[in-house]
Structure formats: structure tokens, C-alpha cells
mmCIF file of C-alpha atoms in Angstrom:
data_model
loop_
_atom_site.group_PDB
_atom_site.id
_atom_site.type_symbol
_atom_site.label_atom_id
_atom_site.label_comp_id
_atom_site.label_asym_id
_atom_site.label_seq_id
_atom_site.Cartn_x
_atom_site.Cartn_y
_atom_site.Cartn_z
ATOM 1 C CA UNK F 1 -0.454 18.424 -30.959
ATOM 2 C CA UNK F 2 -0.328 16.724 -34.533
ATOM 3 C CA UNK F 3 -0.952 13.220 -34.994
ATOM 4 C CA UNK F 4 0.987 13.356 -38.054
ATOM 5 C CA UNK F 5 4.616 13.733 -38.267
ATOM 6 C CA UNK F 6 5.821 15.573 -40.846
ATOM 7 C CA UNK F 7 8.938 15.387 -43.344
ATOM 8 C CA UNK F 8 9.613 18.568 -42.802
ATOM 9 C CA UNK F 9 11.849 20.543 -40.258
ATOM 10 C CA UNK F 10 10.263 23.103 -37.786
ATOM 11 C CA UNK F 11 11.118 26.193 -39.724
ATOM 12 C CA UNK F 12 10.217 24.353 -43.349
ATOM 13 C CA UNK F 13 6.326 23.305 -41.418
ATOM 14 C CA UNK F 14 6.308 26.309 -40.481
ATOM 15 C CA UNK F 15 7.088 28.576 -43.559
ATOM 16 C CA UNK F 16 5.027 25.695 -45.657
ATOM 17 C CA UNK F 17 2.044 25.319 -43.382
ATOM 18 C CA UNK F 18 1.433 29.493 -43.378
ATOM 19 C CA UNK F 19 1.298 29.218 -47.212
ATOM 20 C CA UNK F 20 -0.769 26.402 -47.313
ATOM 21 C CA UNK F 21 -3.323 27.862 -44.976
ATOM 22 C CA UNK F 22 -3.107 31.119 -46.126
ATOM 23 C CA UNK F 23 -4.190 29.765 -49.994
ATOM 24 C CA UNK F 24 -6.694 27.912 -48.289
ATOM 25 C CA UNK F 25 -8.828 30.799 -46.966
ATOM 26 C CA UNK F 26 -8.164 32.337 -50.375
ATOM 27 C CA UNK F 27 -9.275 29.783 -52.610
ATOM 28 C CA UNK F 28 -12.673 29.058 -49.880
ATOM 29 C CA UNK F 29 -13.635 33.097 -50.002
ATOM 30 C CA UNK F 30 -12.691 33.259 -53.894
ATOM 31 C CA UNK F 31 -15.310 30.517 -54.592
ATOM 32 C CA UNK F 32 -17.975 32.023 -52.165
ATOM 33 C CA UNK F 33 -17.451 35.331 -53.864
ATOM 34 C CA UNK F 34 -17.705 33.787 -57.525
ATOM 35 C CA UNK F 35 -21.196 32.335 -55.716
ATOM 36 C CA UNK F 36 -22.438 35.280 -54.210
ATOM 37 C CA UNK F 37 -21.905 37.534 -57.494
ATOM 38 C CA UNK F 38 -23.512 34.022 -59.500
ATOM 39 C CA UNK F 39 -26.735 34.842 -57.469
ATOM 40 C CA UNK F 40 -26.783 38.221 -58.490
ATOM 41 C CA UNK F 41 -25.541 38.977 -61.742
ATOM 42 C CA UNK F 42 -27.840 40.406 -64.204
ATOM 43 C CA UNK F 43 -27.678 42.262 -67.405
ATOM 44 C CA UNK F 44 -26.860 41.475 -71.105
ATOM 45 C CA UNK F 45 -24.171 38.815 -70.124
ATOM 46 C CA UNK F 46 -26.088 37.158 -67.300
ATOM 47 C CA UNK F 47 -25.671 34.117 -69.130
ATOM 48 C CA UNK F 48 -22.028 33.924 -70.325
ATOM 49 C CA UNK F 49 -20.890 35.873 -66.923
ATOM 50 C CA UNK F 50 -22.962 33.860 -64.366
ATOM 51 C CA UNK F 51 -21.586 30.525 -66.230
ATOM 52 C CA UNK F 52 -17.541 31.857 -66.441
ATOM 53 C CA UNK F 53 -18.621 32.281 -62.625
ATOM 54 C CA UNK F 54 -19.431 28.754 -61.705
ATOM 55 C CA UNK F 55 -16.168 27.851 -63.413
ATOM 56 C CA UNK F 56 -14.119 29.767 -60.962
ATOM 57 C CA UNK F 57 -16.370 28.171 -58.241
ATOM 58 C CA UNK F 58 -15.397 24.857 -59.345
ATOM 59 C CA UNK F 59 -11.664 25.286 -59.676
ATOM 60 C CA UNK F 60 -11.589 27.216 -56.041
ATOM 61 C CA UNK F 61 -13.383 24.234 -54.442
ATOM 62 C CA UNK F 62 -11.215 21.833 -56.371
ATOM 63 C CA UNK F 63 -7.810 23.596 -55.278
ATOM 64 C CA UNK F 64 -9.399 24.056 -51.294
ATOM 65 C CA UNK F 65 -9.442 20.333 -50.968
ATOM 66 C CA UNK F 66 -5.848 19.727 -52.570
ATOM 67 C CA UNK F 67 -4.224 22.423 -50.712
ATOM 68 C CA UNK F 68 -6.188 21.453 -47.347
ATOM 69 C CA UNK F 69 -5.447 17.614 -47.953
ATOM 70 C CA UNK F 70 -1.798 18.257 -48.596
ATOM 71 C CA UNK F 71 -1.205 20.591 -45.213
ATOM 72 C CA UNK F 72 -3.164 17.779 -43.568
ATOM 73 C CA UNK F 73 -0.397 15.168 -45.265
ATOM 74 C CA UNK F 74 2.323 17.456 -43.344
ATOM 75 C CA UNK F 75 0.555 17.162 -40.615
ATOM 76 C CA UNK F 76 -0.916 21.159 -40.186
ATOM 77 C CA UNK F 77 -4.166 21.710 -39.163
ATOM 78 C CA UNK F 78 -6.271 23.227 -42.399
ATOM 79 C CA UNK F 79 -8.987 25.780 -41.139
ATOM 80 C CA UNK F 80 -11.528 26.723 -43.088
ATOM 81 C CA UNK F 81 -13.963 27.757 -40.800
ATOM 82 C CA UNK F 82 -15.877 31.108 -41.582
ATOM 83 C CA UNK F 83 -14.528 32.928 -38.864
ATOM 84 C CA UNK F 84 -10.979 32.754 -39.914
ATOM 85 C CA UNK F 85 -11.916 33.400 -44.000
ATOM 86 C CA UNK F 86 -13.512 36.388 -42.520
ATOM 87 C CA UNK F 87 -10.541 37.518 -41.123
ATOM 88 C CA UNK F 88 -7.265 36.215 -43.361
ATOM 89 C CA UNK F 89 -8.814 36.512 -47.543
ATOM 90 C CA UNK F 90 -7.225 38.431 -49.646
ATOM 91 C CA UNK F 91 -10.997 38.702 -51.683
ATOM 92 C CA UNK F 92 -12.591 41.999 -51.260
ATOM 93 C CA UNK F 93 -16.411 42.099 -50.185
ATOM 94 C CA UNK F 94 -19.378 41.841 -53.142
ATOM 95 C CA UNK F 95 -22.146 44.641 -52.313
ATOM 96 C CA UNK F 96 -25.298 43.742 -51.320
ATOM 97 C CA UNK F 97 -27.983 42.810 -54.433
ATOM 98 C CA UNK F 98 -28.049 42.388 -58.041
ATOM 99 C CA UNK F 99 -24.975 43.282 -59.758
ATOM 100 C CA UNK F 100 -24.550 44.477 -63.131
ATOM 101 C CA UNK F 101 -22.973 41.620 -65.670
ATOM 102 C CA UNK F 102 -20.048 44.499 -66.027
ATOM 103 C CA UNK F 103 -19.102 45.117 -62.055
ATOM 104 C CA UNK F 104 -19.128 41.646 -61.926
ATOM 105 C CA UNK F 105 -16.439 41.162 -63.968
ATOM 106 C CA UNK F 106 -14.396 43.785 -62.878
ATOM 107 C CA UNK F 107 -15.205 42.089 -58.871
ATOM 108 C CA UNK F 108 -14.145 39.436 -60.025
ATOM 109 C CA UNK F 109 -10.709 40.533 -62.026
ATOM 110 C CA UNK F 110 -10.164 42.552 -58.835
ATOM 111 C CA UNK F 111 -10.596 39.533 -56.665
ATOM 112 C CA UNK F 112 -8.529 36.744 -58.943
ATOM 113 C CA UNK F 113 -5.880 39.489 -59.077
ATOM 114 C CA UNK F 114 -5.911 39.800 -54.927
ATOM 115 C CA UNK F 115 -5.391 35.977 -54.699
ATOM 116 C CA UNK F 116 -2.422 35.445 -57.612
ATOM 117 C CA UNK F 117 -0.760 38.070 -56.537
ATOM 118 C CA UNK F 118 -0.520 35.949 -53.321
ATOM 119 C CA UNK F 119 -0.658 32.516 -54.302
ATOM 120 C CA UNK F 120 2.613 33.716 -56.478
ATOM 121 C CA UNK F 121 4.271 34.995 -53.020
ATOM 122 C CA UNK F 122 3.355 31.480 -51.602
ATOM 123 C CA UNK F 123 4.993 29.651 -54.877
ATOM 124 C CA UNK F 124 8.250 31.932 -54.063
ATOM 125 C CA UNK F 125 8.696 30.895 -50.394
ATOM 126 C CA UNK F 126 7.535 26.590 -50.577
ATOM 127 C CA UNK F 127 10.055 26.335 -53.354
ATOM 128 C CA UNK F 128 13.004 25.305 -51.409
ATOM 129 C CA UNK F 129 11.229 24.118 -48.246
ATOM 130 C CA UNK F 130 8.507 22.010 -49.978
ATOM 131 C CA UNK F 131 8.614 21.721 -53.864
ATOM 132 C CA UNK F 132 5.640 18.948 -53.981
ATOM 133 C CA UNK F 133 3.462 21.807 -52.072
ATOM 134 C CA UNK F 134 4.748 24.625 -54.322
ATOM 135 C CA UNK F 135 3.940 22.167 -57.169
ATOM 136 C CA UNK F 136 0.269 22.071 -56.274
ATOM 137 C CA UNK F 137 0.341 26.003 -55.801
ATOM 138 C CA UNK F 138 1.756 26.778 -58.773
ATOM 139 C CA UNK F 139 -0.785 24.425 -60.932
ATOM 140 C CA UNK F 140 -3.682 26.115 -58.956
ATOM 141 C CA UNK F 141 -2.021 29.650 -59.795
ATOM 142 C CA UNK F 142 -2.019 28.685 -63.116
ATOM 143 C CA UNK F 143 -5.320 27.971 -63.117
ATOM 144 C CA UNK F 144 -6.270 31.357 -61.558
ATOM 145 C CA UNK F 145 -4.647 33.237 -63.964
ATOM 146 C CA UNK F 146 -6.394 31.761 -67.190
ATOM 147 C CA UNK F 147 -9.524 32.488 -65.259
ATOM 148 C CA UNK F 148 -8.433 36.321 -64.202
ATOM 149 C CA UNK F 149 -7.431 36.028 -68.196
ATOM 150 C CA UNK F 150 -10.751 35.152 -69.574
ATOM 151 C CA UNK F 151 -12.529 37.681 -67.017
ATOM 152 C CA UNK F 152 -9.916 40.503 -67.993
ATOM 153 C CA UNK F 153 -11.076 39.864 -72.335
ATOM 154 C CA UNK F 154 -14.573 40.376 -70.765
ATOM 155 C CA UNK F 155 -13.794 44.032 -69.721
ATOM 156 C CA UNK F 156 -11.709 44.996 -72.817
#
């Protein structure tokens, strides 16, 4: 049961609400990836590396709330609960201790790479059905991509 109505049709919720939800979990297990490899990071780079990281941090967090406020507005339940990151991220696993300043760029390329390649699927399907939500994806894709940029002229 929602307890708020949405402007949208059935099918439109529907097709919206997956995309929403499904950039949700992305965005929440991108930014405790970025976290995880922030702990651990070591090696000649530590410094510039485990800063670039908090940077993604911040911009996944940021986007979460937007994209979890605005399926909320349409009146779909955002979930963000561990269980179902676990299960529906696109972001790959971070091994277990410290990680060289090197792997953790390439995790992380790999990772921001995962995640545009699907927050760009989500832009192509909310277009006609929602163009204010495919707005706010394609703002947080955006800034994704100058992240996976800056992370990609680490590894050249």
C-alpha cells in the first residue's frame, strides 16, 4: 500500500520505480566500496588515492538521498537495507586487507564502470515515462563518469 499517489500510470511507476531502486542500491554499495578500499589503501598514492576516494563517497551518498527522496515523491518504497544491496549492486566485492594504491584504482574504475554502464540503461528507459527522474539520473551519471575519468588518468 502507498500513502502517496503518484503522477504516474501503473506501467510508468513501475518501469520508473525499478530504475530508481535499482540506482539506489548502486550508488549505497558504490560509496561503501569507495569506504572499504579508503580504509585500506596503501602505497605511494595513499594520499591522493584515499582522498579521490572520499570524493566518490560523497557524491554516492549525495545521489542515494536524491534518487531515494524522489522514488519516495512517486510514492515507491526506496530500500536500502543491506540485505537487498547484497543482493541487487552492480559493484563487485573489495578483497579482504590493505590494498595496493594501484588495485585500488583499477577496483574502483571497474566498479564506476559497473554502475554507468547501468545508470545509462536507467537514463534510456525514465526518459519518456519520467523525464524529472531521468533528469536526476543523468546529472548523477554525469557525475560518475568524471569520477571513473579521473580514476581511469590514475592508471594510464
Amino acid at each position: 500500500m502507498s500513502v502517496v499517489k503518484s503522477p504516474l500510470s501503473e506501467t510508468d511507476l513501475k518501469t520508473v520505480g525499478t530504475a530508481l531502486q535499482g540506482a539506489l542500491v548502486d550508488l549505497v554499495d558504490l560509496a561503501l566500496v569507495a569506504k572499504q578500499v579508503h580504509w585500506n589503501v596503501v602505497g605511494p598514492r595513499f594520499r591522493s588515492v584515499h582522498l579521490q576516494l572520499d570524493e566518490v563517497v560523497d557524491t554516492a551518498r549525495l545521489h542515494s538521498d536524491t534518487v531515494a527522496e524522489r522514488a519516495a515523491a512517486l510514492g515507491v518504497n526506496p530500500d536500502g537495507r543491506a540485505a537487498t544491496v547484497a543482493t541487487g549492486s552492480a559493484v563487485g566485492s573489495v578483497p579482504e586487507g590493505w590494498i595496493k594504491d594501484a588495485d585500488a584504482v583499477r577496483i574502483l574504475v571497474t566498479s564506476l564502470g559497473a554502475v554507468i554502464t547501468r545508470m545509462r540503461e536507467r537514463v534510456e528507459v525514465t526518459g519518456d515515462p519520467d523525464p524529472v527522474s531521468q533528469d536526476i539520473l543523468i546529472g548523477l551519471t554525469a557525475d560518475l563518469e568524471k569520477h571513473s575519468w579521473m580514476f581511469q588518468a590514475e592508471s594510464a
